[in-house]
CSV table of C-alpha atoms in Angstrom, one decimal:
chain,number,residue,atom,x,y,z
A,1,UNK,CA,124.3,81.0,84.5
A,2,UNK,CA,125.8,81.4,88.0
A,3,UNK,CA,123.9,84.6,88.5
A,4,UNK,CA,120.7,82.9,87.4
A,5,UNK,CA,121.2,80.1,89.9
A,6,UNK,CA,121.8,82.6,92.7
A,7,UNK,CA,118.7,84.4,91.8
A,8,UNK,CA,116.7,81.2,92.0
A,9,UNK,CA,118.3,80.1,95.3
A,10,UNK,CA,115.8,81.1,98.0
A,11,UNK,CA,118.6,81.2,100.5
A,12,UNK,CA,120.8,83.6,98.5
A,13,UNK,CA,121.2,87.1,100.1
A,14,UNK,CA,122.4,89.7,97.6
A,15,UNK,CA,124.8,92.3,98.9
A,16,UNK,CA,122.7,95.2,97.4
A,17,UNK,CA,119.6,93.9,99.1
A,18,UNK,CA,121.5,93.5,102.4
A,19,UNK,CA,122.8,97.1,102.2
A,20,UNK,CA,119.3,98.5,101.4
A,21,UNK,CA,117.7,96.6,104.3
A,22,UNK,CA,120.4,97.6,106.9
A,23,UNK,CA,120.5,101.3,105.8
A,24,UNK,CA,117.8,102.3,108.3
A,25,UNK,CA,119.6,100.3,111.1
A,26,UNK,CA,122.8,102.2,110.4
A,27,UNK,CA,121.1,105.6,110.8
A,28,UNK,CA,119.2,104.4,113.9
A,29,UNK,CA,122.6,103.4,115.4
A,30,UNK,CA,124.0,106.8,114.6
A,31,UNK,CA,121.1,108.4,116.5
A,32,UNK,CA,121.6,106.2,119.5
A,33,UNK,CA,125.4,106.7,119.5
A,34,UNK,CA,125.1,110.5,119.3
A,35,UNK,CA,122.1,111.0,121.6
A,36,UNK,CA,123.1,108.5,124.3
A,37,UNK,CA,126.8,109.1,124.3
A,38,UNK,CA,127.1,112.9,123.8
A,39,UNK,CA,123.9,114.4,125.2
A,40,UNK,CA,125.2,114.3,128.8
A,41,UNK,CA,128.5,116.1,128.1
A,42,UNK,CA,126.6,118.6,125.8
A,43,UNK,CA,124.1,119.3,128.6
A,44,UNK,CA,126.7,119.6,131.3
A,45,UNK,CA,129.6,121.4,129.5
A,46,UNK,CA,127.6,123.5,127.0
A,47,UNK,CA,124.3,124.2,128.8
A,48,UNK,CA,125.5,124.0,132.4
A,49,UNK,CA,123.0,121.4,133.5
A,50,UNK,CA,124.3,118.9,136.2
A,51,UNK,CA,125.0,115.4,135.0
A,52,UNK,CA,122.7,114.0,137.7
A,53,UNK,CA,119.9,116.2,136.4
A,54,UNK,CA,120.4,115.0,132.9
A,55,UNK,CA,120.5,111.4,133.9
A,56,UNK,CA,117.3,111.8,136.0
A,57,UNK,CA,115.5,113.5,133.0
A,58,UNK,CA,116.3,110.7,130.7
A,59,UNK,CA,115.3,108.1,133.3
A,60,UNK,CA,111.9,109.8,133.8
A,61,UNK,CA,111.4,109.9,130.1
A,62,UNK,CA,111.4,106.1,130.1
A,63,UNK,CA,108.2,106.1,132.2
A,64,UNK,CA,106.5,107.2,128.9
A,65,UNK,CA,108.0,104.2,127.3
A,66,UNK,CA,106.1,101.9,129.6
A,67,UNK,CA,103.0,103.0,127.8
A,68,UNK,CA,104.3,103.6,124.2
A,69,UNK,CA,106.0,100.2,124.0
A,70,UNK,CA,102.9,98.3,124.9
A,71,UNK,CA,100.8,100.4,122.6
A,72,UNK,CA,103.3,100.1,119.7
A,73,UNK,CA,103.5,96.3,120.0
A,74,UNK,CA,99.7,96.0,120.0
A,75,UNK,CA,99.4,98.5,117.1
A,76,UNK,CA,101.9,96.7,114.9
A,77,UNK,CA,100.5,93.2,115.5
A,78,UNK,CA,97.1,94.6,114.6
A,79,UNK,CA,98.3,96.5,111.5
A,80,UNK,CA,97.4,95.1,108.0
A,81,UNK,CA,97.9,97.7,105.3
A,82,UNK,CA,98.9,97.6,101.7
A,83,UNK,CA,102.5,98.5,102.8
A,84,UNK,CA,102.4,95.5,105.2
A,85,UNK,CA,102.7,95.2,108.9
A,86,UNK,CA,106.1,96.4,110.1
A,87,UNK,CA,107.0,98.4,107.0
A,88,UNK,CA,104.1,100.8,107.7
A,89,UNK,CA,106.0,102.3,110.6
A,90,UNK,CA,109.5,102.5,109.0
A,91,UNK,CA,109.2,106.2,108.1
A,92,UNK,CA,109.5,106.9,111.8
A,93,UNK,CA,113.3,107.1,111.2
A,94,UNK,CA,112.7,110.6,109.8
A,95,UNK,CA,111.2,111.7,113.1
A,96,UNK,CA,114.2,110.2,114.9
A,97,UNK,CA,116.7,112.3,112.9
A,98,UNK,CA,114.7,115.5,113.1
A,99,UNK,CA,114.2,115.3,116.9
A,100,UNK,CA,117.9,114.4,117.3
A,101,UNK,CA,118.9,117.7,115.7
A,102,UNK,CA,116.4,119.5,118.0
A,103,UNK,CA,117.7,117.7,121.0
A,104,UNK,CA,121.1,119.4,120.5
A,105,UNK,CA,119.6,122.8,119.7
A,106,UNK,CA,118.9,124.3,123.1
A,107,UNK,CA,120.2,127.7,124.0
A,108,UNK,CA,122.4,128.3,127.1
A,109,UNK,CA,120.6,131.6,127.6
A,110,UNK,CA,117.3,129.8,128.4
A,111,UNK,CA,116.3,129.3,132.0
A,112,UNK,CA,117.4,126.0,133.6
A,113,UNK,CA,113.8,124.8,133.6
A,114,UNK,CA,113.2,125.5,129.9
A,115,UNK,CA,116.5,123.8,129.0
A,116,UNK,CA,115.6,120.7,131.0
A,117,UNK,CA,112.0,120.7,129.6
A,118,UNK,CA,113.4,121.0,126.0
A,119,UNK,CA,115.8,118.1,126.5
A,120,UNK,CA,113.1,115.9,128.1
A,121,UNK,CA,110.6,116.5,125.3
A,122,UNK,CA,113.0,116.0,122.4
A,123,UNK,CA,114.5,112.9,124.0
A,124,UNK,CA,111.0,111.5,124.6
A,125,UNK,CA,109.9,112.2,121.0
A,126,UNK,CA,113.1,110.6,119.6
A,127,UNK,CA,113.1,107.4,121.6
A,128,UNK,CA,109.7,107.0,123.3
A,129,UNK,CA,107.6,107.7,120.2
A,130,UNK,CA,109.5,107.5,116.9
A,131,UNK,CA,112.1,104.9,117.9
A,132,UNK,CA,109.4,102.8,119.6
A,133,UNK,CA,107.2,102.7,116.5
A,134,UNK,CA,110.2,101.8,114.3
A,135,UNK,CA,111.5,99.2,116.7
A,136,UNK,CA,108.1,97.5,117.2
A,137,UNK,CA,107.8,97.1,113.4
A,138,UNK,CA,111.3,95.7,112.9
A,139,UNK,CA,110.8,92.0,113.7
A,140,UNK,CA,107.6,91.6,111.6
A,141,UNK,CA,109.2,93.6,108.8
A,142,UNK,CA,112.3,91.4,108.8
A,143,UNK,CA,110.4,88.2,109.0
A,144,UNK,CA,108.0,89.2,106.2
A,145,UNK,CA,110.6,90.8,103.9
A,146,UNK,CA,112.7,87.7,104.0
A,147,UNK,CA,109.7,85.4,103.6
A,148,UNK,CA,110.1,83.8,107.1
A,149,UNK,CA,113.3,82.1,105.9
A,150,UNK,CA,115.4,81.3,108.9
A,151,UNK,CA,118.6,80.8,106.9
A,152,UNK,CA,118.2,84.2,105.3
A,153,UNK,CA,117.4,85.9,108.6
A,154,UNK,CA,120.5,84.4,110.2
A,155,UNK,CA,122.6,85.8,107.4
A,156,UNK,CA,121.0,89.2,107.8
A,157,UNK,CA,121.8,89.1,111.6
A,158,UNK,CA,125.4,88.0,111.0
A,159,UNK,CA,126.5,89.9,107.9
A,160,UNK,CA,124.1,92.8,108.3
A,161,UNK,CA,125.5,93.3,111.8
A,162,UNK,CA,128.9,93.9,110.2
A,163,UNK,CA,127.4,96.7,108.1
A,164,UNK,CA,125.7,98.3,111.1
A,165,UNK,CA,128.7,98.0,113.3
A,166,UNK,CA,131.0,99.3,110.5
A,167,UNK,CA,128.7,102.4,110.1
A,168,UNK,CA,128.7,102.9,113.9
A,169,UNK,CA,132.5,102.7,114.1
A,170,UNK,CA,132.9,105.3,111.3
A,171,UNK,CA,130.6,107.6,113.2
A,172,UNK,CA,132.4,106.9,116.4
A,173,UNK,CA,135.6,107.9,114.7
A,174,UNK,CA,134.3,110.9,112.9
A,175,UNK,CA,131.9,112.4,115.5
A,176,UNK,CA,134.4,113.3,118.3
A,177,UNK,CA,136.8,114.8,115.7
A,178,UNK,CA,134.0,116.9,114.2
A,179,UNK,CA,132.8,117.7,117.7
A,180,UNK,CA,136.1,119.2,118.6
A,181,UNK,CA,136.2,121.4,115.6
A,182,UNK,CA,132.6,122.4,115.0
A,183,UNK,CA,130.7,121.9,118.3
A,184,UNK,CA,132.7,124.7,120.1
A,185,UNK,CA,129.5,126.5,121.0
A,186,UNK,CA,125.8,125.8,121.4
A,187,UNK,CA,125.1,126.9,117.7
A,188,UNK,CA,128.1,124.7,116.7
A,189,UNK,CA,126.4,121.6,118.1
A,190,UNK,CA,123.3,122.4,116.0
A,191,UNK,CA,125.4,122.8,112.8
A,192,UNK,CA,127.2,119.6,113.5
A,193,UNK,CA,123.9,117.6,113.9
A,194,UNK,CA,122.5,119.1,110.7
A,195,UNK,CA,125.6,118.2,108.7
A,196,UNK,CA,125.1,114.6,109.9
A,197,UNK,CA,121.4,114.1,110.1
A,198,UNK,CA,120.3,115.6,106.7
A,199,UNK,CA,122.1,112.9,104.6
A,200,UNK,CA,121.3,110.3,107.3
A,201,UNK,CA,117.6,110.9,106.8
A,202,UNK,CA,117.9,110.2,103.1
A,203,UNK,CA,120.0,107.0,103.8
A,204,UNK,CA,117.5,105.9,106.5
A,205,UNK,CA,114.6,105.9,104.0
A,206,UNK,CA,116.2,103.5,101.6
A,207,UNK,CA,114.8,100.4,103.3
A,208,UNK,CA,111.2,101.8,103.2
A,209,UNK,CA,111.4,102.5,99.5
A,210,UNK,CA,113.4,99.4,98.3
A,211,UNK,CA,112.4,96.6,100.7
A,212,UNK,CA,108.8,95.3,100.5
A,213,UNK,CA,107.1,92.8,102.7
A,214,UNK,CA,106.2,89.3,101.3
A,215,UNK,CA,102.4,88.9,101.4
A,216,UNK,CA,102.7,85.2,101.0
A,217,UNK,CA,104.0,84.9,104.6
A,218,UNK,CA,100.5,85.4,106.0
A,219,UNK,CA,98.6,84.2,102.9
A,220,UNK,CA,95.7,82.0,103.9
A,221,UNK,CA,96.0,82.8,107.6
A,222,UNK,CA,93.2,84.3,109.6
A,223,UNK,CA,94.2,87.8,110.9
A,224,UNK,CA,93.6,87.4,114.6
A,225,UNK,CA,93.5,90.4,116.8
A,226,UNK,CA,95.9,90.6,119.6
A,227,UNK,CA,94.4,92.1,122.8
A,228,UNK,CA,95.2,92.6,126.5
A,229,UNK,CA,94.3,89.0,127.2
A,230,UNK,CA,96.9,87.7,124.7
A,231,UNK,CA,99.5,90.1,126.1
A,232,UNK,CA,98.8,88.9,129.7
A,233,UNK,CA,99.2,85.3,128.6
A,234,UNK,CA,102.5,86.1,126.9
A,235,UNK,CA,104.0,87.8,130.0
A,236,UNK,CA,102.7,85.1,132.4
A,237,UNK,CA,103.5,82.0,130.4
A,238,UNK,CA,106.6,82.8,128.5
A,239,UNK,CA,109.5,83.3,130.9
A,240,UNK,CA,111.9,83.9,128.0
A,241,UNK,CA,110.5,87.3,127.2
A,242,UNK,CA,111.7,88.3,130.7
A,243,UNK,CA,115.2,86.7,130.2
A,244,UNK,CA,115.6,88.6,126.9
A,245,UNK,CA,114.4,91.8,128.5
A,246,UNK,CA,117.0,91.5,131.3
A,247,UNK,CA,119.7,90.8,128.6
A,248,UNK,CA,118.7,93.9,126.7
A,249,UNK,CA,118.4,96.0,129.8
A,250,UNK,CA,122.0,95.1,130.9
A,251,UNK,CA,123.4,95.4,127.4
A,252,UNK,CA,122.0,98.9,126.9
A,253,UNK,CA,123.2,100.1,130.3
A,254,UNK,CA,126.7,98.9,129.4
A,255,UNK,CA,126.7,100.5,125.9
A,256,UNK,CA,125.0,103.8,127.1
A,257,UNK,CA,126.8,104.7,130.2
A,258,UNK,CA,128.0,107.8,128.3
A,259,UNK,CA,131.2,107.8,130.2
A,260,UNK,CA,133.7,107.5,127.3
A,261,UNK,CA,133.9,111.3,126.8
A,262,UNK,CA,134.5,111.9,130.5
A,263,UNK,CA,137.1,109.0,130.6
A,264,UNK,CA,139.1,110.2,127.6
A,265,UNK,CA,138.8,113.9,128.7
A,266,UNK,CA,140.0,113.4,132.3
A,267,UNK,CA,141.8,110.1,132.4
A,268,UNK,CA,143.4,109.9,129.0
A,269,UNK,CA,143.5,113.6,128.5
A,270,UNK,CA,142.5,113.7,124.8
A,271,UNK,CA,138.9,113.2,123.5
A,272,UNK,CA,140.3,112.7,119.9
A,273,UNK,CA,141.5,109.3,121.2
A,274,UNK,CA,137.9,108.1,121.3
A,275,UNK,CA,138.2,107.9,117.5
A,276,UNK,CA,141.4,105.8,117.9
A,277,UNK,CA,139.5,103.3,120.1
A,278,UNK,CA,136.7,103.2,117.6
A,279,UNK,CA,139.2,102.6,114.7
A,280,UNK,CA,140.9,99.8,116.6
A,281,UNK,CA,137.5,98.3,117.3
A,282,UNK,CA,137.2,97.6,113.5
A,283,UNK,CA,139.2,94.4,114.2
A,284,UNK,CA,135.9,93.0,115.4
A,285,UNK,CA,134.4,93.3,111.9
A,286,UNK,CA,136.2,90.3,110.4
A,287,UNK,CA,135.7,88.4,113.7
A,288,UNK,CA,132.0,88.8,113.2
A,289,UNK,CA,132.3,86.7,110.0
A,290,UNK,CA,133.2,83.8,112.2
A,291,UNK,CA,130.2,84.1,114.4
A,292,UNK,CA,128.0,81.6,112.5
A,293,UNK,CA,130.8,79.0,112.5
A,294,UNK,CA,131.4,79.6,116.2
A,295,UNK,CA,127.7,79.2,117.0
A,296,UNK,CA,127.6,76.0,114.9
A,297,UNK,CA,130.6,74.5,116.7
A,298,UNK,CA,129.4,75.5,120.2
A,299,UNK,CA,125.9,74.4,119.3
A,300,UNK,CA,124.0,77.3,120.8
A,301,UNK,CA,123.7,81.0,120.5
A,302,UNK,CA,123.2,81.3,124.2
A,303,UNK,CA,126.4,79.4,125.1
A,304,UNK,CA,128.4,81.5,122.6
A,305,UNK,CA,127.1,84.7,124.2
A,306,UNK,CA,127.9,83.5,127.7
A,307,UNK,CA,131.5,82.6,126.6
A,308,UNK,CA,131.9,86.1,125.0
A,309,UNK,CA,130.7,87.7,128.2
A,310,UNK,CA,133.5,86.1,130.2
A,311,UNK,CA,136.0,87.5,127.7
A,312,UNK,CA,134.5,90.9,128.0
A,313,UNK,CA,134.6,90.8,131.8
A,314,UNK,CA,138.3,90.1,131.6
A,315,UNK,CA,138.8,93.1,129.3
A,316,UNK,CA,137.0,95.5,131.5
A,317,UNK,CA,138.9,94.4,134.6
A,318,UNK,CA,142.1,95.0,132.7
A,319,UNK,CA,140.9,98.5,131.8
A,320,UNK,CA,140.2,99.3,135.5
A,321,UNK,CA,143.7,98.3,136.6
A,322,UNK,CA,145.4,99.8,133.6
A,323,UNK,CA,144.0,103.4,133.6
A,324,UNK,CA,145.6,104.5,130.3
A,325,UNK,CA,145.0,104.3,126.6
A,326,UNK,CA,146.2,100.7,126.5
A,327,UNK,CA,143.8,99.6,129.2
A,328,UNK,CA,141.0,101.5,127.5
A,329,UNK,CA,141.7,99.8,124.2
A,330,UNK,CA,141.7,96.3,125.8
A,331,UNK,CA,138.5,97.0,127.7
A,332,UNK,CA,136.8,98.6,124.8
A,333,UNK,CA,137.6,96.0,122.2
A,334,UNK,CA,136.9,92.9,124.4
A,335,UNK,CA,133.8,94.6,125.8
A,336,UNK,CA,132.5,95.3,122.3
A,337,UNK,CA,133.3,91.7,121.3
A,338,UNK,CA,131.2,90.5,124.2
A,339,UNK,CA,128.2,92.6,123.4
A,340,UNK,CA,128.2,92.4,119.6
A,341,UNK,CA,126.1,89.2,119.4
A,342,UNK,CA,123.5,90.8,121.6
A,343,UNK,CA,123.2,93.8,119.3
A,344,UNK,CA,122.9,91.8,116.1
A,345,UNK,CA,121.3,88.5,117.0
A,346,UNK,CA,118.3,90.0,118.6
A,347,UNK,CA,116.0,88.7,115.9
A,348,UNK,CA,117.1,85.1,116.7
A,349,UNK,CA,116.2,85.6,120.4
A,350,UNK,CA,112.8,86.9,119.3
A,351,UNK,CA,112.3,84.0,116.8
A,352,UNK,CA,112.9,81.6,119.6
A,353,UNK,CA,110.4,83.4,121.8
A,354,UNK,CA,107.8,83.3,119.1
A,355,UNK,CA,108.4,79.6,118.4
A,356,UNK,CA,108.0,79.0,122.1
A,357,UNK,CA,104.7,80.9,122.1
A,358,UNK,CA,103.5,78.5,119.5
A,359,UNK,CA,104.7,75.6,121.7
A,360,UNK,CA,102.6,77.0,124.5
A,361,UNK,CA,99.5,77.3,122.3
A,362,UNK,CA,99.7,81.1,122.1
A,363,UNK,CA,99.8,83.3,119.0
A,364,UNK,CA,103.3,84.1,117.7
A,365,UNK,CA,102.9,87.8,118.4
A,366,UNK,CA,106.1,88.9,116.6
A,367,UNK,CA,105.8,92.5,117.6
A,368,UNK,CA,104.3,92.0,121.1
A,369,UNK,CA,107.0,89.5,122.0
A,370,UNK,CA,109.5,92.4,121.8
A,371,UNK,CA,107.5,94.8,124.0
A,372,UNK,CA,109.5,94.1,127.2
A,373,UNK,CA,112.8,93.9,125.4
A,374,UNK,CA,112.2,97.1,123.5
A,375,UNK,CA,111.2,98.9,126.7
A,376,UNK,CA,114.2,97.4,128.5
A,377,UNK,CA,116.5,98.6,125.7
A,378,UNK,CA,115.5,102.2,126.0
A,379,UNK,CA,115.1,102.2,129.7
A,380,UNK,CA,118.6,100.7,129.9
A,381,UNK,CA,119.9,103.4,127.7
A,382,UNK,CA,118.5,106.1,130.0
A,383,UNK,CA,119.5,104.2,133.1
A,384,UNK,CA,123.0,104.1,131.8
A,385,UNK,CA,123.2,107.9,131.6
A,386,UNK,CA,121.5,108.1,135.1
A,387,UNK,CA,124.0,105.7,136.6
A,388,UNK,CA,126.9,107.7,135.2
A,389,UNK,CA,125.3,110.9,136.6
A,390,UNK,CA,124.9,109.2,140.0
A,391,UNK,CA,128.4,107.7,140.1
A,392,UNK,CA,130.0,111.0,139.0
A,393,UNK,CA,128.0,113.0,141.5
A,394,UNK,CA,128.9,110.7,144.4
A,395,UNK,CA,132.5,111.0,143.3
A,396,UNK,CA,132.3,114.8,143.4
A,397,UNK,CA,132.4,115.6,139.7
A,398,UNK,CA,132.2,119.3,139.0
A,399,UNK,CA,129.8,120.3,136.2
A,400,UNK,CA,130.9,123.6,134.7
A,401,UNK,CA,131.0,125.5,131.4
A,402,UNK,CA,134.5,126.6,132.4
A,403,UNK,CA,137.7,124.4,132.4
A,404,UNK,CA,138.1,122.9,135.9
A,405,UNK,CA,140.3,120.4,137.6
A,406,UNK,CA,138.4,117.3,138.8
A,407,UNK,CA,139.1,115.9,142.3
A,408,UNK,CA,140.7,112.5,142.6
A,409,UNK,CA,137.4,111.0,143.8
A,410,UNK,CA,135.7,112.1,140.6
A,411,UNK,CA,138.5,110.5,138.5
A,412,UNK,CA,138.1,107.2,140.5
A,413,UNK,CA,134.3,107.4,139.9
A,414,UNK,CA,134.9,107.8,136.2
A,415,UNK,CA,137.1,104.7,136.2
A,416,UNK,CA,134.6,102.6,138.1
A,417,UNK,CA,131.8,103.7,135.7
A,418,UNK,CA,133.9,102.9,132.7
A,419,UNK,CA,135.1,99.4,133.8
A,420,UNK,CA,133.6,97.8,136.9
A,421,UNK,CA,129.9,98.5,136.3
A,422,UNK,CA,130.2,96.7,132.8
A,423,UNK,CA,131.8,93.7,134.5
A,424,UNK,CA,128.7,93.2,136.7
A,425,UNK,CA,126.3,93.6,133.9
A,426,UNK,CA,128.1,91.3,131.5
A,427,UNK,CA,127.8,88.6,134.2
A,428,UNK,CA,124.0,89.1,134.3
A,429,UNK,CA,123.9,88.8,130.4
A,430,UNK,CA,125.9,85.6,130.6
A,431,UNK,CA,123.6,84.0,133.1
A,432,UNK,CA,120.4,84.9,131.1
A,433,UNK,CA,122.0,83.7,127.9
A,434,UNK,CA,122.5,80.3,129.3
A,435,UNK,CA,118.7,80.1,129.9
A,436,UNK,CA,118.3,80.6,126.1
A,437,UNK,CA,120.9,77.9,125.5
A,438,UNK,CA,118.4,75.4,127.1
A,439,UNK,CA,115.5,76.8,125.0
A,440,UNK,CA,117.2,76.6,121.5
A,441,UNK,CA,117.2,72.8,121.1
A,442,UNK,CA,113.5,72.7,122.1
A,443,UNK,CA,112.4,75.3,119.5
A,444,UNK,CA,114.6,73.7,116.8
A,445,UNK,CA,113.0,70.3,117.5
A,446,UNK,CA,109.5,71.9,117.5
A,447,UNK,CA,110.2,73.6,114.1
A,448,UNK,CA,111.6,70.4,112.6
A,449,UNK,CA,108.5,68.5,113.8
A,450,UNK,CA,106.2,71.2,112.4
A,451,UNK,CA,108.0,71.2,109.1
A,452,UNK,CA,107.8,67.4,108.8
A,453,UNK,CA,104.1,67.5,109.6
A,454,UNK,CA,103.4,70.1,106.9
A,455,UNK,CA,105.4,68.1,104.4
A,456,UNK,CA,103.5,64.9,105.3
A,457,UNK,CA,100.2,66.7,104.9
A,458,UNK,CA,101.3,68.1,101.5
A,459,UNK,CA,102.4,64.7,100.3
A,460,UNK,CA,99.1,63.2,101.4
A,461,UNK,CA,97.2,65.9,99.6
A,462,UNK,CA,99.2,65.4,96.5
A,463,UNK,CA,98.6,61.6,96.7
A,464,UNK,CA,94.8,62.2,97.0
A,465,UNK,CA,94.8,64.6,94.1
A,466,UNK,CA,96.8,62.2,92.0
A,467,UNK,CA,94.3,59.4,92.5
């Protein structure tokens, strides 16, 4: 009887359904973690490419994203197939895993130009094409699979975030250990990526095969075409798409500085300790269960995020002034706590933006509303690597395939990159989050008014039909 009631409860989220839906996100998180955190050290220490060159290549790659993000958002909002809107582009996860393997398959014997061209192309295919298509379809897919049910989507953001983060932590623990044992040569890097990405591909396809879109979400609605005019109105009238883009830009710079390997190699003296930090970070998982209650008590997602940013800033400052494993753990854990809501509550930011679009008399544009934030996410990831390359180069870091002793200036640069740059960026995230704190009550009131109006119209229609 209890199971039957749960099945009939529209707000019930089964664990199996949640696992299936988040499977693709876990794999995408693995791709991001590996490509954005280990590509720089692979290129510098295995291929002999300078860290500044690698950072510049990834930054240039984001120019392509300026076009592909706009195109992908427009394409998804104008897609209406039997598979649905966002689900149509979910198989792009396969392209992400294949290109990630190829990204780490360059040969040190190639010329420097060929190695740089290879990395640029594979990185661009991974993130500017396949990741862009998948990400553009994510919000419409989520909204339609969960029948536009706000309660369900909040549960997915909260509890699904635990699954994604748990998967990321496991990879964070395992990858550096496997890297130290398998990736001892260029061919070893390729073997390592194959071992991980073959099963990851199968896992990543579970959502596509098991989670369908609910056609009733758009039933009876006229399928309006979104064009350049609608995009222009969105960017001009809705300032919150810009606030959210700045949040995602800052967040992705912080999480993709790709400095952890350098920090643990040269400051701590042991890259295996990266896994220790990841393991300790698992304490955040049970804390995430309290996020909905914290948000309810504070009364705003934006205010909660701003408060967490202050905590994270304190953690990173401690890491700078305590340059050892203890400081790294404090900074890593509190920094992860500060950014976790950004990572897993993105759908709520977008829902607020879409509701505000309606308040302005615009179309909801569930995919196009994420164009700027998606671009900012990937640009921020590349910018993070570029900033690391710049800071380390200014500090006199020596790129070499041979074991070298780094100068004191390079060690200081690594510490600055690891701790002080995140402090500044968390402050930016906090300020922009407070802007959303002002928007949330407006969109909630609008949604309540719209719901009341629809219920009144239905009651009136029932009354007329009854007479």
